[in-house]
mmCIF file with all atom_site columns, C-alpha atoms in Angstrom:
data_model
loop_
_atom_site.group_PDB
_atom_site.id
_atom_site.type_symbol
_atom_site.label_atom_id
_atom_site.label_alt_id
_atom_site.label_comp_id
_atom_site.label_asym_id
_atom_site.label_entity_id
_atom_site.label_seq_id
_atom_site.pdbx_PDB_ins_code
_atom_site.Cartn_x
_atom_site.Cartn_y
_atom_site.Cartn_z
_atom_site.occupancy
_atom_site.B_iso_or_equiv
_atom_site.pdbx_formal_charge
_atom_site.auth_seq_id
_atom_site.auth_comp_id
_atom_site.auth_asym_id
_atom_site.auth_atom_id
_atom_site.pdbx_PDB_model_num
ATOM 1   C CA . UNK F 1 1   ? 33.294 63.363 86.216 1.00 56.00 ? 170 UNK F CA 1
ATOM 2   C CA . UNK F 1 2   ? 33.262 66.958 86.893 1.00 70.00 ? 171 UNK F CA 1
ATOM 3   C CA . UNK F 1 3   ? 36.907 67.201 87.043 1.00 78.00 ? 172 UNK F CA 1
ATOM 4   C CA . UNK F 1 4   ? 38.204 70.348 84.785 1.00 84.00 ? 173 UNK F CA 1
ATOM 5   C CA . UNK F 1 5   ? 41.230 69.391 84.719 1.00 85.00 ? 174 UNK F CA 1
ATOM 6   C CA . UNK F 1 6   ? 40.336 66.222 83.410 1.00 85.00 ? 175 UNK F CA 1
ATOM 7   C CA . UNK F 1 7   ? 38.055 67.941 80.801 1.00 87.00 ? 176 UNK F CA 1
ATOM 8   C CA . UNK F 1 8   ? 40.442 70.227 79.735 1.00 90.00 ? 177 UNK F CA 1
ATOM 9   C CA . UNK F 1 9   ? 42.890 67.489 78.700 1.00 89.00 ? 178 UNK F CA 1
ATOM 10  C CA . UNK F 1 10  ? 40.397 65.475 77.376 1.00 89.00 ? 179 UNK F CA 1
ATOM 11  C CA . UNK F 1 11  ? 39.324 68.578 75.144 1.00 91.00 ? 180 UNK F CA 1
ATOM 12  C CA . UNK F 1 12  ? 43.094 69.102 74.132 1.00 92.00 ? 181 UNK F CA 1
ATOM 13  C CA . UNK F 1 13  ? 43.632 65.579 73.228 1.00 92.00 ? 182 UNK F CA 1
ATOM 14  C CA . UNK F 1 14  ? 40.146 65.775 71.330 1.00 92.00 ? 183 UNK F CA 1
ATOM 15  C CA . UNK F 1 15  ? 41.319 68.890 69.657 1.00 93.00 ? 184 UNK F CA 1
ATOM 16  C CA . UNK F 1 16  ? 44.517 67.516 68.661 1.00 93.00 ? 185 UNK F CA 1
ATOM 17  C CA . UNK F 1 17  ? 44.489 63.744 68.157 1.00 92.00 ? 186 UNK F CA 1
ATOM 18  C CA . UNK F 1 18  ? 41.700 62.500 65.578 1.00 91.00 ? 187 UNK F CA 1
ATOM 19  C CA . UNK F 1 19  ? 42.382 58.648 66.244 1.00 90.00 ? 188 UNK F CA 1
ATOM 20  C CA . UNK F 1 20  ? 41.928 59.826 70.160 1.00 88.00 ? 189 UNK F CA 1
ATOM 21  C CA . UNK F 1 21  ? 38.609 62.015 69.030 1.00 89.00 ? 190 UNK F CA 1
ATOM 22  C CA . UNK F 1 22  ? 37.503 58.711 67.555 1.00 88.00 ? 191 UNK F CA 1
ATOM 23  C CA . UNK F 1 23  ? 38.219 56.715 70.505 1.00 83.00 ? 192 UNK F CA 1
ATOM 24  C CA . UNK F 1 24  ? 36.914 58.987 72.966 1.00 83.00 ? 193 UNK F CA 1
ATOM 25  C CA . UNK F 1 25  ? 33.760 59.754 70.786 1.00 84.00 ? 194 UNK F CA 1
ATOM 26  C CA . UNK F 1 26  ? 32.867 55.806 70.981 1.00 81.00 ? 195 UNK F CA 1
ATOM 27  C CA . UNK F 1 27  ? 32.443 56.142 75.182 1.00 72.00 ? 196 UNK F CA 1
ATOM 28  C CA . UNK F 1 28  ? 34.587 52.515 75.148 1.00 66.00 ? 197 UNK F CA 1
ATOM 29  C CA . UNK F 1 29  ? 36.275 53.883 78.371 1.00 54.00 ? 198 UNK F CA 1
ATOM 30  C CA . UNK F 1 30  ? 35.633 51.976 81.658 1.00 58.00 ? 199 UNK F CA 1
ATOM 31  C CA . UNK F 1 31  ? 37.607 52.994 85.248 1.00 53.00 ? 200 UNK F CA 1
ATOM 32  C CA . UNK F 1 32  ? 40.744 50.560 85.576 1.00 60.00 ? 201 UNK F CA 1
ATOM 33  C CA . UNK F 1 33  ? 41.971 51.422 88.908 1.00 75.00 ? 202 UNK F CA 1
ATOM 34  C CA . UNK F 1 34  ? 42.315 54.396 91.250 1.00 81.00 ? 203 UNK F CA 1
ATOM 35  C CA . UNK F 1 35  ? 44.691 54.833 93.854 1.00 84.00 ? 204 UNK F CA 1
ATOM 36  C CA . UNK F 1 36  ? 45.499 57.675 95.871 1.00 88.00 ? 205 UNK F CA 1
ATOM 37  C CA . UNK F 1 37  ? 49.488 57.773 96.871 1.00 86.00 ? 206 UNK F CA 1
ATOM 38  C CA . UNK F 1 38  ? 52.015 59.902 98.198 1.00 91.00 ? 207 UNK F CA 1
ATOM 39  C CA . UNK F 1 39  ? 55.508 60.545 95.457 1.00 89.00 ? 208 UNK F CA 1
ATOM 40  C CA . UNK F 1 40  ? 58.646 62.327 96.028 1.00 90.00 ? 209 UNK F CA 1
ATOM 41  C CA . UNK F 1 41  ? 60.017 64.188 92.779 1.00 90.00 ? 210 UNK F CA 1
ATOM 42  C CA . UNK F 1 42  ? 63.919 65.614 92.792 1.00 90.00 ? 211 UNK F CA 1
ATOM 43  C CA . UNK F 1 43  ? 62.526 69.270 91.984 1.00 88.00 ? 212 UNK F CA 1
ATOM 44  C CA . UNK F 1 44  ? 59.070 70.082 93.321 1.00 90.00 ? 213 UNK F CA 1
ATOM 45  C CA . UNK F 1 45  ? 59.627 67.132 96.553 1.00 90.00 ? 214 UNK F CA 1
ATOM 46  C CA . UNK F 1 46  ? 56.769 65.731 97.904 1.00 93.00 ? 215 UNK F CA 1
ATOM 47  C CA . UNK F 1 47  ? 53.248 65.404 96.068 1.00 92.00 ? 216 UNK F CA 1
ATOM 48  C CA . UNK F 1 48  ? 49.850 64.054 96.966 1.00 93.00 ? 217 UNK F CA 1
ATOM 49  C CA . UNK F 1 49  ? 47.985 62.608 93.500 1.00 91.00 ? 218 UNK F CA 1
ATOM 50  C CA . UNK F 1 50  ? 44.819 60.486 92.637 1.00 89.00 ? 219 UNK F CA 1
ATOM 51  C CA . UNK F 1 51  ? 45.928 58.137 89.347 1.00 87.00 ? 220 UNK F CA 1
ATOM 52  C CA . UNK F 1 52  ? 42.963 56.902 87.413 1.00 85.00 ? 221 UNK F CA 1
ATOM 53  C CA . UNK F 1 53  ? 44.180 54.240 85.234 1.00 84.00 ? 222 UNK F CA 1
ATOM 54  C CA . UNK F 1 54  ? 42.132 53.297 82.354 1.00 81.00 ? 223 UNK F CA 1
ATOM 55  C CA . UNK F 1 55  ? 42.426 50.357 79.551 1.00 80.00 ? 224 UNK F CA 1
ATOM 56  C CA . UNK F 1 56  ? 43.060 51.141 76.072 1.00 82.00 ? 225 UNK F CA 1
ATOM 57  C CA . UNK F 1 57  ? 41.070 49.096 74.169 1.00 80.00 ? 226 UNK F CA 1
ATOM 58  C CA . UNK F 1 58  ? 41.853 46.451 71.250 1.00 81.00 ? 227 UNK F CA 1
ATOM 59  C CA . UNK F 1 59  ? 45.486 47.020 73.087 1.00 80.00 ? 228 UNK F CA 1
ATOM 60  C CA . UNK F 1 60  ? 45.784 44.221 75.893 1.00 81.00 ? 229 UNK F CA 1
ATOM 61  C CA . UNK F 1 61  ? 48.063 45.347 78.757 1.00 81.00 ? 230 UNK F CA 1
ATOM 62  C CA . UNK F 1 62  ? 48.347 48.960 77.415 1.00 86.00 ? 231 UNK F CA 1
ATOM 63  C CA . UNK F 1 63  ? 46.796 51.559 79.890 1.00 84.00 ? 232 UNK F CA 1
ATOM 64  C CA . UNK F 1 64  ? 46.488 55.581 79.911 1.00 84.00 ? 233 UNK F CA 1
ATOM 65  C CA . UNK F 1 65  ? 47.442 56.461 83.413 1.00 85.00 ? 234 UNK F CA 1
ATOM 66  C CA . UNK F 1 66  ? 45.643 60.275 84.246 1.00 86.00 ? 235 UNK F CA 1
ATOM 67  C CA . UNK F 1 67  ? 47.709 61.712 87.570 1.00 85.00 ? 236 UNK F CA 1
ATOM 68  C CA . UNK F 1 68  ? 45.809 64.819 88.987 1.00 88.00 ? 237 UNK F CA 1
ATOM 69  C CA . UNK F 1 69  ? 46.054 66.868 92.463 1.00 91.00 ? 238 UNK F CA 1
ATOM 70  C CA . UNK F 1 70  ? 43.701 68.072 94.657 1.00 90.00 ? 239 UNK F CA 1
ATOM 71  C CA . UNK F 1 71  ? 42.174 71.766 93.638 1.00 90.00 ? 240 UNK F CA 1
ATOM 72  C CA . UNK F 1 72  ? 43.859 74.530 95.691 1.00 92.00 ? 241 UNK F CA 1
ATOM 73  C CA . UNK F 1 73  ? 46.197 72.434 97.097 1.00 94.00 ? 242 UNK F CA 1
ATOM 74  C CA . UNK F 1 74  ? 50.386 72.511 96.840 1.00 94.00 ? 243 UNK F CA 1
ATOM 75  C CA . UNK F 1 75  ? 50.314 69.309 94.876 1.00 94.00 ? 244 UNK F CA 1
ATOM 76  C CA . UNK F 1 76  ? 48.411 71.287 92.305 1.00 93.00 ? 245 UNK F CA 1
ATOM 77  C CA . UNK F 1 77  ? 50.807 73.567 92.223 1.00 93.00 ? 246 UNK F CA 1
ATOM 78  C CA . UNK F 1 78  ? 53.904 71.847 92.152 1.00 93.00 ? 247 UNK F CA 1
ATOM 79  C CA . UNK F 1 79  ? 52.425 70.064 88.684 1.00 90.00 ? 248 UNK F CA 1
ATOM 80  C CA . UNK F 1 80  ? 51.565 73.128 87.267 1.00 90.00 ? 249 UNK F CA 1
ATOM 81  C CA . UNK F 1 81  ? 55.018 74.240 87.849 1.00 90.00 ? 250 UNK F CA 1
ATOM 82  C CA . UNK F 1 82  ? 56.497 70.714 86.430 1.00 87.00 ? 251 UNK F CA 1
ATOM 83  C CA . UNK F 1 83  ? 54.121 71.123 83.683 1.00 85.00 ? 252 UNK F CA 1
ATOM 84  C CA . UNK F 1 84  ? 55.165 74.594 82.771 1.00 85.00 ? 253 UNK F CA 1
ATOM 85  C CA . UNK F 1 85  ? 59.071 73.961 82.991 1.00 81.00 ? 254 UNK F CA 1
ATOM 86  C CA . UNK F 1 86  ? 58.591 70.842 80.523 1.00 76.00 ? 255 UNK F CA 1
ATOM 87  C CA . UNK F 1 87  ? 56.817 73.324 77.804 1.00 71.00 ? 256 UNK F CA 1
ATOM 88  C CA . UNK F 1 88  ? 59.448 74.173 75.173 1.00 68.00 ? 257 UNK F CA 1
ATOM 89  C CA . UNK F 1 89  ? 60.448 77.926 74.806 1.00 61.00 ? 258 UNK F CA 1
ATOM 90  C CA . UNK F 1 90  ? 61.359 79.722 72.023 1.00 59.00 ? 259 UNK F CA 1
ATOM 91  C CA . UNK F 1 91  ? 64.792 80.421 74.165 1.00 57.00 ? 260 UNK F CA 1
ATOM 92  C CA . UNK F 1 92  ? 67.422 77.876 74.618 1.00 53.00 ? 261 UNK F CA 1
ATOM 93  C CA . UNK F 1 93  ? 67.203 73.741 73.971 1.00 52.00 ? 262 UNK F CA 1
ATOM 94  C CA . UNK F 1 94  ? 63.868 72.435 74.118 1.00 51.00 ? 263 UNK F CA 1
ATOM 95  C CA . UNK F 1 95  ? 62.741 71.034 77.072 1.00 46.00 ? 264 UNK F CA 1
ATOM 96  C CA . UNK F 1 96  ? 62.767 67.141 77.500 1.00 49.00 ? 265 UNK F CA 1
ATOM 97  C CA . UNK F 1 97  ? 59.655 65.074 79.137 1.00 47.00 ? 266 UNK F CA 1
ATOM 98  C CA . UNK F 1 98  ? 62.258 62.368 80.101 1.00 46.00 ? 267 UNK F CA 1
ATOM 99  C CA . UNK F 1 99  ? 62.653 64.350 83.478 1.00 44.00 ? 268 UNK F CA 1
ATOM 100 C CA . UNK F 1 100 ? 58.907 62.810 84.375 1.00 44.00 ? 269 UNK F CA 1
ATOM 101 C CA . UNK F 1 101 ? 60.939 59.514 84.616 1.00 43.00 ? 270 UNK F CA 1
ATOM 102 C CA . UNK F 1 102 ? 62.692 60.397 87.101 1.00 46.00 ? 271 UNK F CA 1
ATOM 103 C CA . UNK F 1 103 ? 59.685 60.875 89.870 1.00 47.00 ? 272 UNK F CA 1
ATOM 104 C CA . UNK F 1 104 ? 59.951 58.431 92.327 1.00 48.00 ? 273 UNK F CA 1
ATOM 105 C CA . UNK F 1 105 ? 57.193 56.901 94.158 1.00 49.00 ? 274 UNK F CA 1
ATOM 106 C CA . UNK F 1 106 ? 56.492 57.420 98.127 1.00 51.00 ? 275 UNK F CA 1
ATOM 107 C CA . UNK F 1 107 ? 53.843 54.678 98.200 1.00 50.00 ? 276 UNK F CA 1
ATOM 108 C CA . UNK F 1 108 ? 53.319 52.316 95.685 1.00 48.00 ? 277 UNK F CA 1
ATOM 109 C CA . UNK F 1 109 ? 49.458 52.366 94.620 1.00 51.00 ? 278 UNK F CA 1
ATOM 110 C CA . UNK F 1 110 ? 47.887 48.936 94.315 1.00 51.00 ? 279 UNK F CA 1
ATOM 111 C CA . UNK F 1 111 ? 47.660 47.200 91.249 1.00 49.00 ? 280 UNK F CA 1
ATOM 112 C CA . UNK F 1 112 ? 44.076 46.803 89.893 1.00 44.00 ? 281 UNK F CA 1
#
């Protein structure tokens, strides 16, 4: 709660997935887990996130995992960035989100 970012892709997801719409629209979701962890990623380096991890409902062991930064602060920025160079352009070969597989974790966050 009170979280733009968070509203903003919930309002994007809304906007552009009906079965999500009709999920979301139900208010099924519960918190998971949160954990708060240090990761090191091969282009931006270091980043300091909060994951929220929540259960997806009538789908046992399948969870949506939200990652977010602190406001204002370089973590922020380096996902913006991240988030921005996996956008495809209208220039070039489209831009693959396999490269989010490659982040690798500083601290691992406890399981819930």
């Amino acid at each position: 709660p009170g979280d733009p970012q968070l509203a903003s892709l919930i309002g994007e997801l809304t906007m552009h997935s009906p079965q999500f719409a009709a999920l979301w629209s139900q208010h099924r979701v519960r918190a998971w887990g949160t954990a708060e962890y240090r990761m090191r990623h091969p282009v931006v380096g270091e980043l300091e996130v909060l994951q929220h991890s929540l259960p997806v409902p009538r789908e046992q062991g399948i969870r949506l995992v939200v990652t977010t930064a602190a406001a204002g602060s370089a973590s922020q920025a380096a996902l913006r960035l991240l988030n921005q160079s996996l956008r495809p352009t209208t220039e070039g070969p489209k831009a693959s989100r396999s490269a989010t597989a490659r982040v690798a974790p500083v601290t691992t966050p406890p399981h819930a």
